[in-house]
Amino acid sequence: MPSLLEIKDLHATVGGQEILRGLTLTVEAGEVHAVMGPNGSGKSTLAHVLAGRPGYAVTKGEIRLQGKDLLEMSTEARACEGVFLGLQYPVEIPGVSNMYFLKAALNAIRSHRGETELDAIEFLKIAREKAKLLEMNENLLQRAVNVGFSGGEKKRNEIFQMALLNPTLAVLDETDSGLDIDALRIVSDGINALRSETRAILLITHYQRLLEYIVPDKVHVLSEGRIVKTGGKELALELEKSGYADFEKKDAAAMTASA
Amino acid sequence: MNETIPLGREYMERYPEWREALPGNDLPWLAQRRADAFRRFAERGFPTRKVEAWKYTNLNPLTKKLFAPGAGLAATPGALPADALDEKSVHRLLFINGRAAPGLINGRAAPEATHALPDGVRLMPLSEALETVPDLLAPLLAADAEPEEAGLLEMNTALMTEGAVLLLEPGVRLEKPVHFFFLTTEDAGEAAMHLRNLLVAGKGSEATVFEHYLGTGQTGHWTNVVTEIVLADDAHLHHYKLQNESKAAYHIAATTAKIGERAVYDNFAMSLGATLARNDIQARLDGRGIDCRLNGLHLARGHQHMDTTTVLDHQKPECRSSETYKSVVDDRAETVFQGKVLVRPDSQKTSAHQLNRNLLLSDEASANAKPELRIYADDVQCSHGATISELDEQALFYFRSRGIAEDVARRLLTEAFLAEMVEEVKDPAVHAVLHQAMTDWLGQAWPKGGRP
Ligand SMILES: Nc1ncnc2c1ncn2[C@@H]1O[C@H](COP(=O)(O)OP(=O)(O)OP(=O)(O)O)[C@@H](O)[C@H]1O
Ligand SMILES: [Mg+2]
């Protein structure tokens, strides 16, 4: 059985600048991995490259999802194959209701899987269930996608979407930022409920606190476009105390040494 | 380049003959107005792009050949297209190739439609009104002092052949919308149709008018239409327009509205058709407490050129005006919005807001925006804004990252841009037609980007 996610020696550029520089990472089904690292180290870039965002050019390396070549696929094909990106900054879309958007998304994915499309009533039933799970106000479903949502509501909406779309690989980019303490607990509970033997979750975060709620199987430190350290959940605690300074220096030293 | 292109010799030579066939020839006041208008237009000619109001729109194609009035055209009462409004939901006045088709008012004989109208409402073709109620028309039809930027108005006055007349006595409320339905068929050829509509709403009256141009053929005819509107105090008029002429046609329209105290004038125009389309609207807010809303959409593709030019003249204090015009421009099409807002010195406590948004769907599409605010009063609230942009890349990515195909995403985002305008249309029958026209247009842009 191939790993659920396998990233090998990934190099990617944005705006002509190399941001990911030889990133290697493997995640097995059922696992939750946390990715931490200083601002600008490339965490969101990794998330976007996984989702296939235009403008992010992979110059070297490979990404496999359950053995399939992800880089061959369009953005929407990846989503249909089970990649979900919870955005650090969810996008506002005036004029399109959350319901309409999500029904379109779910039906696109269902028809890709060869399942029947849901009508409005069937969809509403499922959507209500999932909204309850995240204690999400139902009127947010009727409103335009993320328009006028508070920061916390936007993040909750992302996890609500994840719950609806049932991804194989969920990449959650700083889902915890902007959440108050209660919302953090609710969203974490929601994510925990979505842990499953057939799914992997990549959790990008700056805060150890999230990892108290969602206990990861592994923690990676990303610095200057590479994974520079991998450990268990205790690594997050260590980072909380000492910061990233050590890694950045080591990394710089390593680069000078190899130069 | 000169400011005008003179009227061709053929027009000069043939006008006397054409004039013979025009309605209301026995009315001296009308003959006089036509003669004066023709003389002035012959002196002035067609405006060129040197004239500020025509800066972005070139009328050359109209001057290159002779568009003879199509008065002799057959008004074949063929089957109405399937997307025509349900006849029971409207009071319909049907015109085919510029001629009244009275046998088809509401699909039946004319008297039935007239009977269905409440007391105090007159709805009839211009030719009939000139015969039966000329005295009512004399103070209204082409009676105004000539405006500065006359465009093709005078040519219209000289040659106006047919049109819709709606006269509402004070206090009358029409429940159903009035459907001015101008249908052109393959028979329209390269004729000119000089149409003149007249809408007069008495004090406190209320009506919804749907002015509808539909081309079912491929003809390169020219519709030159002028709509004169007079709203007395406290009148409410909801005026909707759908311009869906054949793709090769020319559609030049001018609407002038003179609005009285506390009246509400609500104009929404959607343009889809014609190769060259111009929609001029001049609203004169001639009383206190008026509420005037001018809104519109251009949906342009291919080589279409669409121009909406508005003049909002705040002549009295305490009026509110708002304008929102949007264009979606695909292929090599071009759109224009020129919006002049004039707030005269005594028009204190005016509120005037204007917005123009343009969405370009292709690299070769273009949109022009020219707001012009002239404010001579000090206690006013005025704003304007214009944007020209492409579909939001972030939003597109967001859709796609959720599994929605790119085509569907583009379509949904474009629809969202348009739909909020169409949703404002309150009358359900009119809304349905406009919504369908929008949906068809989107469906043609993304034939495979079907609804999810
Ligand atoms: N379009 C772009 N053009 C040039 N550089 C870019 C572009 N987008 C991102 N970058 C750069 O890539 C680097 C990595 O950015 P990224 O967003 O991946 O960092 P991050 O680790 O997610 O940071 P944070 O913790 O602040 O969210 C940054 O230096 C950023 O400025
Ligand atoms: Mg980031």
XYZ file of C-alpha atoms and ligand atoms in Angstrom:
743
model
C 0.000 0.000 0.000
C 1.436 3.389 -0.921
C 1.485 6.094 1.758
C -1.446 8.455 1.822
C 0.814 11.406 1.106
C 4.355 11.256 -0.108
C 6.333 14.418 -0.874
C 9.862 13.945 -2.188
C 12.506 16.622 -2.658
C 9.942 19.245 -3.525
C 11.170 22.521 -4.983
C 8.684 25.265 -5.764
C 8.899 28.885 -6.818
C 6.478 31.742 -6.365
C 6.884 34.933 -8.333
C 10.211 33.632 -9.645
C 11.553 33.072 -6.151
C 12.339 29.622 -4.808
C 10.377 29.104 -1.594
C 10.340 25.328 -1.152
C 13.817 23.932 -1.438
C 13.897 20.185 -1.192
C 11.000 19.353 1.085
C 10.412 15.700 1.904
C 7.483 14.492 3.975
C 5.447 11.295 4.275
C 2.096 10.983 6.000
C 0.298 7.673 6.509
C -3.440 7.155 6.521
C -4.993 7.842 9.890
C -2.223 10.217 10.961
C -2.251 13.845 11.972
C 0.949 15.775 11.349
C 1.643 19.269 12.599
C 3.819 21.605 10.544
C 5.317 24.515 12.430
C 7.859 27.089 11.462
C 8.675 30.780 11.418
C 6.804 33.330 9.357
C 7.776 33.160 5.741
C 9.299 29.701 5.993
C 6.984 28.324 3.305
C 4.133 26.656 5.205
C 1.327 28.276 3.221
C 3.330 27.764 0.060
C 3.406 24.036 0.766
C -0.340 24.065 1.379
C -1.010 25.893 -1.901
C 1.317 23.668 -3.891
C -0.558 20.641 -2.556
C -3.874 22.179 -3.618
C -2.494 23.188 -7.021
C -2.817 26.928 -6.873
C -1.942 28.651 -10.162
C 1.229 30.703 -9.872
C 3.038 28.162 -7.715
C 5.498 26.390 -9.958
C 6.990 23.070 -8.948
C 10.490 22.926 -10.415
C 11.592 19.599 -8.969
C 10.392 16.683 -6.901
C 7.142 14.791 -6.642
C 3.924 14.551 -4.682
C 1.888 11.363 -4.525
C -1.533 10.930 -3.013
C -2.237 7.262 -2.402
C 0.348 6.580 -5.071
C -1.223 8.898 -7.675
C 0.797 11.740 -9.144
C -0.814 14.859 -7.744
C 1.241 17.275 -9.844
C -0.393 15.932 -12.989
C -3.824 16.977 -11.796
C -5.705 20.262 -12.085
C -6.746 22.073 -8.931
C -10.310 20.803 -9.155
C -9.209 17.256 -9.958
C -7.137 17.217 -6.785
C -10.120 18.322 -4.768
C -12.192 15.595 -6.382
C -9.458 13.094 -5.513
C -9.774 14.149 -1.884
C -7.398 17.062 -1.263
C -8.884 19.776 0.916
C -7.172 23.049 1.773
C -8.440 25.013 4.735
C -7.218 28.504 3.881
C -5.300 30.768 6.203
C -7.291 33.647 4.694
C -10.657 32.377 3.430
C -11.934 34.291 0.400
C -15.088 36.396 0.395
C -17.407 35.808 -2.554
C -20.204 38.360 -2.820
C -23.332 37.186 -4.579
C -22.827 33.446 -4.091
C -24.517 31.896 -1.088
C -22.588 29.509 1.088
C -25.240 26.857 0.457
C -25.079 27.207 -3.286
C -21.286 27.132 -3.274
C -21.085 24.041 -1.101
C -23.778 22.175 -2.954
C -21.887 22.814 -6.190
C -18.678 21.594 -4.548
C -20.161 18.495 -2.980
C -21.956 17.506 -6.156
C -18.817 18.010 -8.246
C -16.941 15.681 -5.918
C -19.800 13.185 -5.732
C -20.153 12.969 -9.482
C -16.375 12.482 -9.780
C -16.735 9.532 -7.406
C -19.577 8.158 -9.464
C -22.144 8.932 -6.777
C -25.514 10.514 -7.507
C -25.780 14.269 -7.083
C -27.804 15.567 -4.166
C -30.866 17.725 -4.636
C -31.383 20.839 -2.551
C -33.359 19.050 0.147
C -30.944 16.171 0.589
C -28.070 18.621 0.648
C -29.714 20.824 3.245
C -30.200 17.864 5.546
C -26.506 16.957 5.483
C -25.429 20.587 5.727
C -27.568 21.115 8.836
C -26.055 18.059 10.503
C -22.521 19.254 9.894
C -23.333 22.801 10.943
C -24.564 21.445 14.247
C -21.323 19.551 14.745
C -19.439 22.851 14.539
C -22.098 24.801 16.410
C -22.308 27.029 13.392
C -25.140 29.513 13.145
C -27.431 28.299 10.377
C -27.935 31.758 8.951
C -24.288 31.678 7.861
C -25.353 29.023 5.362
C -27.725 31.398 3.621
C -25.284 34.285 3.492
C -22.792 34.993 0.731
C -19.600 32.955 1.116
C -17.549 34.500 3.941
C -18.883 37.997 3.220
C -19.067 39.900 6.477
C -18.149 36.779 8.466
C -16.001 37.427 11.516
C -12.494 35.975 11.455
C -13.619 33.095 13.648
C -16.726 32.438 11.574
C -14.612 32.200 8.447
C -12.371 29.563 10.013
C -15.336 27.646 11.300
C -16.807 27.757 7.816
C -13.637 26.143 6.463
C -13.916 23.203 8.842
C -17.630 22.990 8.082
C -16.689 22.618 4.418
C -14.170 19.951 5.300
C -16.822 18.052 7.223
C -19.125 18.207 4.211
C -16.590 17.274 1.570
C -15.020 14.361 3.445
C -11.480 14.728 2.107
C -8.753 12.096 2.080
C -6.089 14.665 2.838
C -6.937 17.815 4.760
C -4.353 20.576 4.852
C -5.414 23.112 7.459
C -3.450 26.334 7.272
C -3.559 28.172 10.585
C -7.140 27.216 11.216
C -6.609 28.129 14.864
C -5.554 31.726 14.307
C -8.306 34.210 14.979
C -10.380 31.802 17.052
C -11.382 32.632 20.601
C -10.960 29.990 23.296
C -14.455 28.542 22.952
C -14.301 28.501 19.167
C -10.874 26.852 19.292
C -12.352 24.046 21.373
C -15.370 23.628 19.096
C -13.300 23.664 15.917
C -10.773 21.259 17.458
C -13.552 18.907 18.502
C -14.843 19.099 14.943
C -11.440 18.247 13.509
C -10.961 15.428 16.003
C -14.320 14.010 14.998
C -13.021 13.963 11.433
C -9.917 11.963 12.312
C -10.244 8.631 10.668
C -8.266 5.601 9.586
C -8.724 6.537 5.947
C -7.782 10.183 6.235
C -4.672 12.207 6.950
C -4.523 15.727 8.308
C -1.713 18.209 7.907
C -2.081 20.866 10.553
C -0.176 24.090 9.980
C -0.001 26.137 13.137
C 2.062 28.553 15.163
C 0.598 27.564 18.484
C 1.279 24.620 20.685
C -2.144 25.165 22.258
C -3.989 23.747 19.254
C -1.926 20.592 19.614
C -3.232 20.125 23.141
C -6.674 19.725 21.632
C -5.646 17.874 18.505
C -2.803 15.636 19.505
C -0.586 15.059 16.473
C 1.256 11.889 15.614
C 4.228 13.873 14.402
C 5.466 17.452 14.490
C 7.677 18.899 11.723
C 9.647 22.091 11.726
C 9.718 23.853 8.377
C 12.455 26.412 7.877
C 13.535 28.118 4.699
C 11.603 25.709 2.544
C 12.739 22.444 4.112
C 11.753 20.147 6.953
C 14.623 20.641 9.364
C 13.379 18.572 12.286
C 10.726 15.973 12.957
C 9.607 14.703 16.337
C 6.658 13.727 18.464
C 4.158 16.073 20.104
C 6.790 17.075 22.701
C 8.686 18.901 19.942
C 5.941 21.509 19.901
C 6.435 22.168 23.613
C 10.150 22.520 23.054
C 9.558 25.055 20.298
C 7.185 27.005 22.521
C 10.081 27.477 24.964
C 13.074 28.044 22.714
C 11.554 29.403 19.500
C 12.934 28.782 16.016
C 16.244 30.610 16.444
C 18.211 27.384 16.792
C 16.940 25.938 13.541
C 17.434 29.068 11.554
C 21.051 29.327 12.688
C 21.738 25.666 12.114
C 20.158 25.879 8.754
C 22.200 28.910 7.800
C 25.341 27.254 9.111
C 24.600 24.106 7.169
C 24.162 26.135 4.028
C 27.397 28.017 4.495
C 29.196 24.768 5.230
C 27.919 23.153 2.078
C 28.682 26.211 -0.025
C -12.547 65.296 -37.909
C -15.652 67.444 -37.796
C -18.196 67.540 -35.018
C -20.888 66.188 -37.270
C -21.443 64.112 -40.340
C -23.971 65.789 -42.618
C -27.176 64.022 -43.468
C -26.771 62.274 -46.804
C -28.313 63.815 -49.918
C -30.613 60.887 -50.340
C -32.212 61.646 -46.995
C -32.805 65.243 -48.094
C -34.289 64.188 -51.378
C -36.496 61.469 -50.056
C -37.777 63.105 -46.883
C -40.782 64.787 -48.582
C -41.887 61.420 -49.922
C -41.355 59.627 -46.591
C -43.176 62.385 -44.744
C -46.319 61.660 -46.718
C -46.558 58.219 -45.164
C -46.115 59.375 -41.548
C -49.005 59.319 -39.090
C -50.619 62.542 -37.904
C -49.972 64.369 -41.135
C -53.193 66.317 -40.817
C -52.128 67.792 -37.481
C -50.572 71.200 -38.144
C -48.713 71.324 -34.820
C -47.107 67.988 -35.554
C -46.258 68.846 -39.158
C -44.587 71.980 -37.860
C -42.574 70.124 -35.218
C -41.485 67.529 -37.741
C -40.444 70.138 -40.267
C -38.484 72.131 -37.685
C -36.805 69.028 -36.369
C -35.842 67.855 -39.827
C -34.419 71.228 -40.714
C -32.369 71.338 -37.531
C -31.120 67.799 -37.970
C -30.250 68.419 -41.591
C -28.228 71.438 -40.491
C -26.533 69.585 -37.675
C -26.128 66.038 -38.944
C -24.989 62.983 -37.040
C -22.743 63.701 -34.057
C -19.166 62.435 -34.350
C -16.812 61.433 -31.570
C -15.663 65.032 -31.341
C -18.875 65.749 -29.503
C -18.187 65.025 -25.840
C -21.340 62.964 -25.309
C -20.360 60.719 -28.240
C -16.704 60.461 -27.360
C -16.656 56.656 -27.269
C -19.307 55.767 -29.814
C -18.924 56.045 -33.516
C -22.130 56.476 -35.512
C -20.327 56.169 -38.838
C -21.973 52.873 -39.769
C -25.353 54.625 -39.708
C -24.224 57.303 -42.103
C -22.636 55.023 -44.656
C -25.864 53.793 -46.136
C -29.421 54.905 -46.392
C -31.699 53.352 -43.811
C -35.140 53.963 -45.255
C -38.090 54.048 -42.875
C -39.620 50.606 -42.716
C -43.189 51.815 -42.660
C -44.136 49.554 -45.516
C -42.819 46.412 -43.897
C -45.084 43.503 -43.287
C -46.122 42.993 -39.720
C -46.631 39.306 -40.172
C -48.455 38.022 -37.148
C -46.309 34.945 -36.855
C -45.982 32.890 -33.709
C -44.464 34.766 -30.798
C -41.131 33.403 -29.620
C -41.328 31.013 -26.726
C -39.684 33.364 -24.278
C -42.342 36.034 -24.643
C -44.168 36.857 -21.461
C -47.257 34.989 -20.548
C -49.992 37.113 -22.050
C -52.127 36.920 -18.943
C -49.471 38.469 -16.740
C -49.115 41.685 -18.776
C -50.949 44.316 -20.786
C -49.208 43.919 -24.084
C -48.789 46.262 -26.991
C -47.084 44.393 -29.783
C -45.125 45.860 -32.658
C -43.640 43.799 -35.438
C -40.938 45.339 -37.595
C -41.862 48.768 -36.311
C -45.565 48.492 -37.033
C -48.351 48.040 -34.555
C -49.799 44.563 -34.654
C -53.078 45.302 -32.916
C -54.566 41.926 -33.708
C -52.001 40.547 -31.381
C -52.513 42.704 -28.352
C -52.592 40.121 -25.628
C -52.713 37.600 -28.442
C -56.345 38.433 -29.108
C -58.383 41.196 -30.632
C -57.499 44.653 -29.414
C -60.755 45.519 -27.619
C -60.244 42.737 -25.127
C -56.989 44.236 -23.954
C -58.559 47.627 -23.697
C -61.368 46.236 -21.633
C -58.910 44.615 -19.302
C -57.383 48.010 -18.564
C -58.679 49.910 -15.563
C -60.468 53.207 -16.075
C -58.181 56.154 -16.536
C -55.590 54.238 -18.544
C -54.948 54.771 -22.215
C -52.656 52.320 -23.908
C -52.369 52.381 -27.674
C -49.973 52.689 -30.577
C -48.787 56.189 -31.421
C -50.541 56.137 -34.797
C -53.850 55.427 -33.110
C -53.274 58.047 -30.417
C -52.622 60.675 -33.086
C -55.960 59.821 -34.629
C -58.082 59.455 -31.529
C -56.571 61.736 -28.887
C -54.390 64.273 -30.725
C -55.252 67.009 -28.244
C -53.812 64.973 -25.401
C -50.578 64.506 -27.308
C -50.102 68.056 -28.539
C -48.690 69.448 -25.278
C -46.486 66.404 -24.716
C -45.129 64.906 -27.894
C -41.870 66.448 -29.038
C -43.016 69.608 -27.296
C -39.917 70.257 -25.219
C -37.391 72.910 -25.979
C -34.575 71.172 -27.786
C -31.910 69.813 -25.482
C -28.276 70.742 -26.035
C -27.075 67.260 -26.909
C -29.876 66.224 -29.167
C -28.140 63.203 -30.670
C -30.626 61.617 -33.021
C -33.705 62.925 -31.243
C -34.557 65.385 -33.967
C -34.219 62.806 -36.665
C -36.624 60.752 -34.636
C -39.099 63.597 -34.336
C -38.934 64.187 -38.066
C -39.543 60.563 -38.926
C -41.285 58.951 -35.967
C -43.677 56.414 -37.325
C -44.956 54.325 -34.496
C -44.494 53.597 -30.826
C -46.310 52.957 -27.592
C -48.403 55.525 -25.794
C -49.407 55.048 -22.177
C -51.387 57.765 -20.447
C -52.360 57.359 -16.803
C -54.885 59.659 -15.201
C -54.189 60.878 -11.665
C -54.396 58.246 -8.969
C -54.581 55.243 -11.290
C -52.658 52.171 -10.229
C -51.890 49.501 -12.794
C -51.295 46.134 -11.185
C -49.930 44.245 -14.173
C -46.911 45.479 -16.063
C -47.378 47.050 -19.463
C -45.344 45.233 -22.072
C -44.136 47.320 -24.999
C -43.000 44.503 -27.190
C -40.976 45.456 -30.266
C -40.319 42.380 -32.270
C -38.221 42.323 -35.433
C -38.192 39.415 -37.806
C -36.159 38.490 -40.846
C -38.380 40.904 -42.833
C -36.836 43.900 -41.073
C -33.973 43.871 -43.555
C -31.997 47.098 -43.400
C -34.922 49.310 -42.562
C -34.874 52.138 -40.063
C -37.538 52.097 -37.377
C -38.034 55.497 -35.866
C -40.073 54.658 -32.803
C -41.513 57.115 -30.344
C -42.893 56.088 -26.984
C -44.782 58.398 -24.700
C -45.439 57.652 -21.051
C -47.394 60.113 -19.012
C -48.223 59.331 -15.389
C -50.723 61.632 -13.690
C -50.426 62.743 -10.092
C -50.123 59.820 -7.706
C -50.476 57.178 -10.412
C -48.368 54.049 -10.507
C -47.312 51.612 -13.202
C -44.658 49.171 -14.326
C -43.551 49.365 -17.944
C -41.450 46.758 -19.664
C -39.905 48.012 -22.880
C -38.759 44.982 -24.764
C -36.829 44.730 -28.039
C -36.361 41.303 -29.473
C -34.819 40.383 -32.810
C -35.607 36.931 -34.064
C -33.709 37.290 -37.343
C -30.172 38.158 -38.394
C -31.065 41.549 -39.818
C -28.974 44.703 -39.770
C -31.900 47.052 -39.220
C -31.730 50.244 -37.249
C -33.980 50.957 -34.307
C -33.966 54.631 -33.460
C -36.230 55.004 -30.458
C -37.083 57.953 -28.273
C -39.092 57.499 -25.097
C -40.581 60.590 -23.534
C -41.693 60.294 -19.940
C -43.558 62.773 -17.804
C -44.183 61.901 -14.168
C -46.505 64.214 -12.269
C -46.125 64.736 -8.517
C -46.211 61.548 -6.433
C -46.300 59.258 -9.446
C -44.364 55.983 -9.394
C -42.968 54.464 -12.542
C -40.943 51.275 -12.684
C -39.438 51.234 -16.111
C -37.617 48.134 -17.287
C -35.977 47.610 -20.606
C -34.520 44.577 -22.325
C -32.618 45.239 -25.522
C -32.147 41.919 -27.251
C -32.053 42.970 -30.893
C -30.561 40.769 -33.573
C -26.766 40.689 -33.440
C -26.261 42.774 -36.587
C -28.779 45.489 -35.688
C -28.226 49.061 -34.570
C -30.119 50.235 -31.528
C -30.005 53.897 -30.645
C -32.287 54.859 -27.792
C -32.906 58.053 -25.908
C -35.146 58.320 -22.874
C -36.049 61.651 -21.377
C -37.850 61.739 -18.058
C -39.304 64.848 -16.507
C -40.070 64.047 -12.901
C -42.332 65.889 -10.470
C -42.343 66.322 -6.716
C -41.981 63.220 -4.514
C -42.279 61.016 -7.569
C -40.342 57.777 -7.911
C -38.698 56.864 -11.183
C -36.947 53.553 -11.323
C -35.208 52.613 -14.563
C -33.427 49.341 -15.210
C -32.057 48.524 -18.656
C -30.372 45.341 -19.750
C -28.557 45.300 -23.090
C -27.629 42.088 -24.811
C -28.284 42.596 -28.482
C -27.251 44.724 -31.462
C -23.803 45.297 -32.896
C -23.961 48.931 -31.859
C -26.189 49.954 -28.984
C -26.570 53.264 -27.302
C -28.871 53.947 -24.397
C -29.211 57.596 -23.442
C -31.148 58.530 -20.352
C -31.817 62.062 -19.266
C -33.648 62.494 -15.996
C -34.767 65.950 -14.942
C -35.608 66.038 -11.263
C -38.019 68.905 -11.364
C -39.519 68.846 -7.856
C -38.543 68.236 -4.251
C -38.249 64.843 -2.625
C -37.843 62.807 -5.809
C -36.372 59.347 -5.736
C -34.669 58.441 -9.006
C -32.853 55.170 -9.612
C -31.054 54.402 -12.841
C -29.540 50.964 -13.160
C -28.377 48.799 -15.976
C -26.369 45.948 -17.351
C -24.386 45.462 -20.523
C -23.672 41.898 -21.567
C -21.373 42.276 -24.524
C -19.442 39.793 -26.604
C -18.127 39.293 -30.121
C -17.582 42.736 -31.629
C -20.502 44.370 -29.883
C -20.280 47.975 -28.798
C -22.628 49.117 -26.026
C -22.873 52.601 -24.632
C -25.001 53.880 -21.789
C -24.917 57.603 -21.238
C -26.927 59.170 -18.451
C -27.587 62.707 -17.347
C -29.114 63.218 -13.928
C -30.175 66.792 -13.483
C -30.947 67.692 -9.881
C -32.956 70.858 -10.351
C -34.650 71.011 -6.954
C -33.633 70.344 -3.343
C -34.025 67.172 -1.286
C -33.894 64.609 -4.073
C -32.143 61.291 -4.034
C -30.607 59.639 -7.042
C -28.645 56.457 -7.346
C -27.066 54.806 -10.343
C -25.450 51.410 -10.671
C -24.284 50.280 -14.074
C -22.388 47.097 -14.690
C -20.861 45.560 -17.783
C -19.656 42.083 -18.484
C -17.470 42.215 -21.559
C -16.196 39.196 -23.439
C -14.243 38.595 -26.657
C -13.425 41.890 -28.406
C -16.510 43.736 -27.276
C -16.431 47.230 -25.862
C -18.702 49.006 -23.413
C -19.087 52.597 -22.352
C -20.634 54.247 -19.344
C -20.828 58.001 -19.179
C -22.665 59.362 -16.187
C -23.195 63.048 -15.735
C -24.674 64.289 -12.482
C -25.617 67.914 -12.305
C -26.580 69.422 -8.955
C -27.892 72.918 -9.536
C -27.199 75.771 -7.100
C -30.477 75.574 -5.132
C -30.543 71.806 -4.978
C -29.511 71.583 -1.339
C -29.785 68.296 0.531
C -29.272 66.354 -2.644
C -28.041 62.827 -2.368
C -26.532 61.424 -5.557
C -24.582 58.192 -5.745
C -23.135 56.599 -8.819
C -21.334 53.320 -9.313
C -19.951 51.725 -12.445
C -18.390 48.274 -12.387
C -16.946 46.429 -15.335
C -15.929 42.832 -15.574
C -13.666 41.885 -18.459
C -13.779 38.227 -19.458
C -11.161 38.398 -22.176
C -7.863 40.156 -22.761
C -9.221 41.952 -25.794
C -12.411 43.180 -24.157
C -12.551 46.787 -23.063
C -14.671 49.069 -20.952
C -14.729 52.837 -20.738
C -15.991 54.763 -17.751
C -16.523 58.490 -17.629
C -18.191 59.856 -14.518
C -18.824 63.570 -14.522
C -20.043 65.298 -11.388
C -20.945 68.948 -11.535
C -22.004 70.106 -8.136
C -23.025 73.684 -7.587
C -24.756 73.294 -4.198
C -22.839 72.848 -0.950
C -25.082 70.832 1.337
C -25.042 67.626 -0.670
C -23.977 64.007 -0.432
C -22.502 62.800 -3.677
C -20.263 59.916 -4.551
C -19.084 58.051 -7.586
C -16.882 55.100 -8.293
C -15.759 53.113 -11.287
C -13.909 49.817 -11.449
C -12.649 47.715 -14.322
C -11.454 44.265 -13.375
C -11.191 40.637 -14.295
C -12.620 37.695 -12.411
C -11.011 37.460 -8.990
C -8.194 34.906 -9.143
C -8.478 34.157 -5.452
C -12.162 33.442 -5.719
C -11.568 31.235 -8.759
C -8.957 29.272 -6.870
C -11.262 28.946 -3.870
C -13.994 27.421 -6.054
C -11.604 25.087 -7.811
C -9.967 23.988 -4.571
C -13.413 22.758 -3.579
C -13.738 20.616 -6.698
C -15.739 23.017 -8.844
C -14.549 23.008 -12.459
C -12.969 26.209 -13.712
C -15.706 26.864 -16.278
C -18.423 26.476 -13.697
C -16.507 28.708 -11.318
C -16.161 31.433 -13.946
C -19.790 31.210 -14.759
C -20.899 31.322 -11.137
C -18.730 34.329 -10.375
C -19.981 36.159 -13.452
C -23.535 35.309 -12.572
C -22.996 36.603 -9.057
C -21.721 39.879 -10.494
C -24.877 40.256 -12.596
C -27.530 38.614 -10.496
C -27.700 41.138 -7.693
C -28.881 43.673 -10.257
C -31.494 41.427 -11.813
C -32.746 40.413 -8.368
C -33.707 44.040 -7.791
C -36.436 43.731 -10.399
C -39.546 43.315 -8.329
C -42.193 42.412 -10.881
C -42.143 38.603 -11.128
C -43.111 38.397 -14.823
C -40.471 40.913 -15.902
C -37.918 39.417 -13.556
C -38.444 36.009 -15.136
C -37.754 37.316 -18.651
C -34.654 39.261 -17.606
C -33.334 36.372 -15.572
C -33.821 33.992 -18.467
C -32.035 36.350 -20.849
C -29.092 36.565 -18.447
C -28.985 32.805 -17.964
C -29.062 32.210 -21.723
C -26.209 34.626 -22.202
C -24.126 32.897 -19.543
C -24.998 29.539 -21.059
C -23.650 30.702 -24.415
C -20.430 31.871 -22.793
C -19.888 28.561 -21.017
C -21.801 25.929 -22.920
C -20.146 23.173 -20.940
C -20.063 25.069 -17.667
C -23.568 23.886 -16.919
C -25.269 24.598 -13.667
C -23.944 22.463 -10.871
N 3.525 35.902 -4.999
C 4.691 35.896 -4.329
N 5.777 36.485 -4.883
C 6.954 36.480 -4.221
N 7.119 35.941 -3.015
C 6.091 35.352 -2.420
C 4.819 35.302 -3.046
N 3.972 34.647 -2.229
C 4.686 34.311 -1.134
N 5.944 34.735 -1.240
C 7.021 34.593 -0.270
O 7.193 33.234 0.070
C 7.664 33.101 1.389
C 6.869 32.020 2.097
O 5.539 32.474 2.295
P 4.454 31.569 3.019
O 3.187 32.285 2.939
O 4.522 30.198 2.485
O 5.008 31.580 4.505
P 4.374 30.963 5.821
O 5.350 30.017 6.344
O 3.011 30.461 5.559
O 4.330 32.240 6.766
P 3.256 32.693 7.879
O 3.631 31.964 9.102
O 3.499 34.147 8.028
O 1.896 32.359 7.389
C 7.547 34.463 2.019
O 8.807 35.042 2.097
C 6.679 35.244 1.044
O 6.984 36.604 1.043
Mg 1.107 31.048 6.126
